[in-house]
């Protein structure tokens, strides 16, 4: 496993293109889900400097806070609540340019201004968690983030080793 992360300079797309193969290498051969989610959040934070990046995992009918980087956050989110609970319920990625304009947004921090939430979907089309990224800038996420983060999330399996 590489010990240092190479962060590309340049566009958002160049950063994702440099980051994703490194994440695949990081998680390849490691079956422990929490270890992999922890490294993925660290790699995303180091590459983009996002205000908050982390995972919530479905446990006993709720989303429960899991590995993250950033300020402390709410620990449990019910289905259909906030951006995370809505992305879970609808099984779709949500890009929210202005969190104050999203009905029911859960404000873990007043500094959060925009957000993207990508569901983790298993082979039976069931959502088993979400990746949540918050920015302190308005309108910070677009289709480039959606595409690369959905690709990244497709690599993450609930328990099994990632296959390159
Ligand atoms: N804002 C999220 C809650 C999680 S925090 O942002 C870390 C939401 O509305 O679901």
mmCIF file of C-alpha atoms and ligand atoms in Angstrom:
data_model
loop_
_atom_site.group_PDB
_atom_site.id
_atom_site.type_symbol
_atom_site.label_atom_id
_atom_site.label_comp_id
_atom_site.label_asym_id
_atom_site.label_seq_id
_atom_site.Cartn_x
_atom_site.Cartn_y
_atom_site.Cartn_z
ATOM 1 C CA UNK A 1 0.000 0.000 0.000
ATOM 2 C CA UNK A 2 1.279 3.481 -0.842
ATOM 3 C CA UNK A 3 1.994 5.556 2.241
ATOM 4 C CA UNK A 4 1.475 8.946 0.698
ATOM 5 C CA UNK A 5 -1.359 10.276 -1.369
ATOM 6 C CA UNK A 6 -0.518 12.076 -4.592
ATOM 7 C CA UNK A 7 -2.801 15.085 -4.999
ATOM 8 C CA UNK A 8 -3.043 16.471 -8.527
ATOM 9 C CA UNK A 9 -3.029 20.173 -9.161
ATOM 10 C CA UNK A 10 -5.446 21.515 -11.741
ATOM 11 C CA UNK A 11 -9.099 20.953 -12.325
ATOM 12 C CA UNK A 12 -11.539 19.042 -10.145
ATOM 13 C CA UNK A 13 -11.656 16.354 -12.843
ATOM 14 C CA UNK A 14 -7.865 15.953 -12.825
ATOM 15 C CA UNK A 15 -7.957 15.600 -9.047
ATOM 16 C CA UNK A 16 -10.616 12.869 -9.212
ATOM 17 C CA UNK A 17 -8.746 11.072 -12.011
ATOM 18 C CA UNK A 18 -5.608 10.982 -9.882
ATOM 19 C CA UNK A 19 -7.486 10.098 -6.704
ATOM 20 C CA UNK A 20 -9.718 7.203 -7.768
ATOM 21 C CA UNK A 21 -6.973 4.727 -8.798
ATOM 22 C CA UNK A 22 -5.170 5.461 -5.530
ATOM 23 C CA UNK A 23 -8.330 4.739 -3.557
ATOM 24 C CA UNK A 24 -8.741 1.459 -5.441
ATOM 25 C CA UNK A 25 -5.189 0.523 -4.475
ATOM 26 C CA UNK A 26 -5.804 1.536 -0.875
ATOM 27 C CA UNK A 27 -8.848 -0.689 -0.447
ATOM 28 C CA UNK A 28 -7.781 -3.560 -2.684
ATOM 29 C CA UNK A 29 -7.122 -6.645 -0.584
ATOM 30 C CA UNK A 30 -8.425 -5.104 2.630
ATOM 31 C CA UNK A 31 -11.728 -6.710 3.656
ATOM 32 C CA UNK A 32 -12.382 -4.513 6.687
ATOM 33 C CA UNK A 33 -15.114 -2.043 5.755
ATOM 34 C CA UNK A 34 -14.428 0.513 8.488
ATOM 35 C CA UNK A 35 -10.715 0.631 7.664
ATOM 36 C CA UNK A 36 -11.535 1.252 4.008
ATOM 37 C CA UNK A 37 -14.154 3.937 4.720
ATOM 38 C CA UNK A 38 -11.712 5.675 7.071
ATOM 39 C CA UNK A 39 -9.017 5.848 4.403
ATOM 40 C CA UNK A 40 -11.492 6.979 1.728
ATOM 41 C CA UNK A 41 -12.676 9.907 3.862
ATOM 42 C CA UNK A 42 -9.068 10.889 4.610
ATOM 43 C CA UNK A 43 -8.117 10.724 0.923
ATOM 44 C CA UNK A 44 -11.110 12.853 -0.119
ATOM 45 C CA UNK A 45 -10.403 15.403 2.613
ATOM 46 C CA UNK A 46 -6.710 15.599 1.708
ATOM 47 C CA UNK A 47 -7.432 15.983 -2.005
ATOM 48 C CA UNK A 48 -10.231 18.527 -1.903
ATOM 49 C CA UNK A 49 -10.149 20.042 1.600
ATOM 50 C CA UNK A 50 -13.884 19.547 1.940
ATOM 51 C CA UNK A 51 -15.434 20.997 5.102
ATOM 52 C CA UNK A 52 -16.931 17.625 6.057
ATOM 53 C CA UNK A 53 -16.731 14.229 4.380
ATOM 54 C CA UNK A 54 -18.014 11.002 5.823
ATOM 55 C CA UNK A 55 -20.186 7.937 5.669
ATOM 56 C CA UNK A 56 -23.441 7.006 7.334
ATOM 57 C CA UNK A 57 -24.291 3.282 7.366
ATOM 58 C CA UNK A 58 -27.763 1.722 7.592
ATOM 59 C CA UNK A 59 -28.059 -0.055 10.934
ATOM 60 C CA UNK A 60 -31.359 -1.296 12.374
ATOM 61 C CA UNK A 61 -33.416 1.006 10.188
ATOM 62 C CA UNK A 62 -31.424 4.219 10.664
ATOM 63 C CA UNK A 63 -28.370 5.884 9.180
ATOM 64 C CA UNK A 64 -25.614 5.812 11.797
ATOM 65 C CA UNK A 65 -22.523 8.005 11.729
ATOM 66 C CA UNK A 66 -19.463 6.101 10.531
ATOM 67 C CA UNK A 67 -15.902 7.118 9.504
ATOM 68 C CA UNK A 68 -15.651 10.823 8.714
ATOM 69 C CA UNK A 69 -13.274 13.783 8.571
ATOM 70 C CA UNK A 70 -14.377 17.153 9.879
ATOM 71 C CA UNK A 71 -16.310 18.588 12.799
ATOM 72 C CA UNK A 72 -18.480 16.384 15.005
ATOM 73 C CA UNK A 73 -21.809 15.507 13.405
ATOM 74 C CA UNK A 74 -25.242 14.139 14.231
ATOM 75 C CA UNK A 75 -25.063 10.434 14.940
ATOM 76 C CA UNK A 76 -28.402 9.085 13.672
ATOM 77 C CA UNK A 77 -30.635 10.046 10.741
ATOM 78 C CA UNK A 78 -34.023 8.505 9.992
ATOM 79 C CA UNK A 79 -35.169 7.458 6.527
ATOM 80 C CA UNK A 80 -36.573 10.397 4.582
ATOM 81 C CA UNK A 81 -35.015 12.980 6.937
ATOM 82 C CA UNK A 82 -32.559 15.598 5.716
ATOM 83 C CA UNK A 83 -30.462 15.229 2.599
ATOM 84 C CA UNK A 84 -28.932 11.918 3.727
ATOM 85 C CA UNK A 85 -32.233 10.312 4.683
ATOM 86 C CA UNK A 86 -33.817 11.474 1.415
ATOM 87 C CA UNK A 87 -30.948 10.105 -0.710
ATOM 88 C CA UNK A 88 -31.382 6.806 1.156
ATOM 89 C CA UNK A 89 -35.177 6.757 0.647
ATOM 90 C CA UNK A 90 -34.953 7.647 -3.051
ATOM 91 C CA UNK A 91 -31.741 5.674 -3.750
ATOM 92 C CA UNK A 92 -30.387 8.553 -5.817
ATOM 93 C CA UNK A 93 -27.547 11.041 -5.559
ATOM 94 C CA UNK A 94 -28.653 14.451 -4.311
ATOM 95 C CA UNK A 95 -26.706 17.597 -5.196
ATOM 96 C CA UNK A 96 -27.857 20.490 -3.011
ATOM 97 C CA UNK A 97 -26.457 23.858 -4.124
ATOM 98 C CA UNK A 98 -27.874 25.723 -1.109
ATOM 99 C CA UNK A 99 -28.628 23.667 1.992
ATOM 100 C CA UNK A 100 -30.838 26.434 3.420
ATOM 101 C CA UNK A 101 -33.176 25.938 0.463
ATOM 102 C CA UNK A 102 -33.497 22.163 1.028
ATOM 103 C CA UNK A 103 -36.641 21.402 3.055
ATOM 104 C CA UNK A 104 -35.703 19.462 6.180
ATOM 105 C CA UNK A 105 -31.951 19.851 5.806
ATOM 106 C CA UNK A 106 -30.240 18.715 9.018
ATOM 107 C CA UNK A 107 -27.739 21.405 9.978
ATOM 108 C CA UNK A 108 -24.898 19.631 11.754
ATOM 109 C CA UNK A 109 -22.894 22.840 11.298
ATOM 110 C CA UNK A 110 -23.987 26.350 10.387
ATOM 111 C CA UNK A 111 -20.857 26.606 8.226
ATOM 112 C CA UNK A 112 -22.195 24.039 5.752
ATOM 113 C CA UNK A 113 -23.566 25.763 2.628
ATOM 114 C CA UNK A 114 -23.828 23.073 -0.070
ATOM 115 C CA UNK A 115 -23.837 19.302 -0.037
ATOM 116 C CA UNK A 116 -23.726 16.114 -2.101
ATOM 117 C CA UNK A 117 -24.988 12.765 -0.861
ATOM 118 C CA UNK A 118 -24.328 9.546 -2.817
ATOM 119 C CA UNK A 119 -26.068 6.304 -1.820
ATOM 120 C CA UNK A 120 -24.108 3.060 -1.429
ATOM 121 C CA UNK A 121 -26.155 0.430 -3.271
ATOM 122 C CA UNK A 122 -25.646 -3.333 -3.038
ATOM 123 C CA UNK A 123 -26.123 -5.984 -5.710
ATOM 124 C CA UNK A 124 -29.798 -6.328 -4.713
ATOM 125 C CA UNK A 125 -30.353 -2.590 -5.281
ATOM 126 C CA UNK A 126 -30.632 -1.980 -1.534
ATOM 127 C CA UNK A 127 -29.088 1.175 -0.056
ATOM 128 C CA UNK A 128 -26.710 0.145 2.751
ATOM 129 C CA UNK A 129 -25.220 3.578 3.483
ATOM 130 C CA UNK A 130 -24.439 6.997 2.073
ATOM 131 C CA UNK A 131 -21.387 9.128 1.370
ATOM 132 C CA UNK A 132 -22.054 12.689 2.532
ATOM 133 C CA UNK A 133 -19.838 15.647 1.611
ATOM 134 C CA UNK A 134 -20.436 19.186 2.847
ATOM 135 C CA UNK A 135 -18.830 22.387 1.601
ATOM 136 C CA UNK A 136 -18.643 25.776 3.277
ATOM 137 C CA UNK A 137 -19.151 27.324 -0.179
ATOM 138 C CA UNK A 138 -22.471 27.705 -1.960
ATOM 139 C CA UNK A 139 -22.989 25.621 -5.109
ATOM 140 C CA UNK A 140 -19.714 23.707 -4.741
ATOM 141 C CA UNK A 141 -20.850 20.402 -6.306
ATOM 142 C CA UNK A 142 -21.801 19.573 -9.881
ATOM 143 C CA UNK A 143 -22.141 16.681 -12.312
ATOM 144 C CA UNK A 144 -18.381 16.063 -12.234
ATOM 145 C CA UNK A 145 -18.567 15.376 -8.490
ATOM 146 C CA UNK A 146 -21.682 13.276 -9.013
ATOM 147 C CA UNK A 147 -20.051 11.127 -11.701
ATOM 148 C CA UNK A 148 -16.749 10.482 -9.930
ATOM 149 C CA UNK A 149 -18.270 10.015 -6.485
ATOM 150 C CA UNK A 150 -20.860 7.567 -7.839
ATOM 151 C CA UNK A 151 -18.000 5.677 -9.516
ATOM 152 C CA UNK A 152 -16.071 5.696 -6.244
ATOM 153 C CA UNK A 153 -19.097 4.442 -4.314
ATOM 154 C CA UNK A 154 -19.586 1.608 -6.806
ATOM 155 C CA UNK A 155 -16.144 0.301 -5.768
ATOM 156 C CA UNK A 156 -17.149 0.023 -2.114
ATOM 157 C CA UNK A 157 -18.662 -3.287 -1.129
ATOM 158 C CA UNK A 158 -20.342 -3.881 2.243
ATOM 159 C CA UNK A 159 -17.902 -6.596 3.353
ATOM 160 C CA UNK A 160 -16.031 -8.032 0.442
ATOM 161 C CA UNK A 161 -12.612 -7.246 -0.895
ATOM 162 C CA UNK A 162 -12.547 -4.836 -3.819
ATOM 163 C CA UNK A 163 -11.522 -6.426 -7.109
ATOM 164 C CA UNK A 164 -9.483 -4.330 -9.492
HETATM 165 N N1 LIG B 1 -26.758 17.728 6.451
HETATM 166 C C1 LIG B 1 -27.038 16.326 6.471
HETATM 167 C C2 LIG B 1 -26.778 15.743 7.844
HETATM 168 C C3 LIG B 1 -25.405 15.210 7.999
HETATM 169 S S1 LIG B 1 -24.251 16.393 8.248
HETATM 170 O O1 LIG B 1 -24.212 17.329 7.152
HETATM 171 C C4 LIG B 1 -22.746 15.737 8.485
HETATM 172 C C5 LIG B 1 -28.471 16.061 6.064
HETATM 173 O O2 LIG B 1 -29.261 16.992 5.929
HETATM 174 O O3 LIG B 1 -28.796 14.913 5.880
#
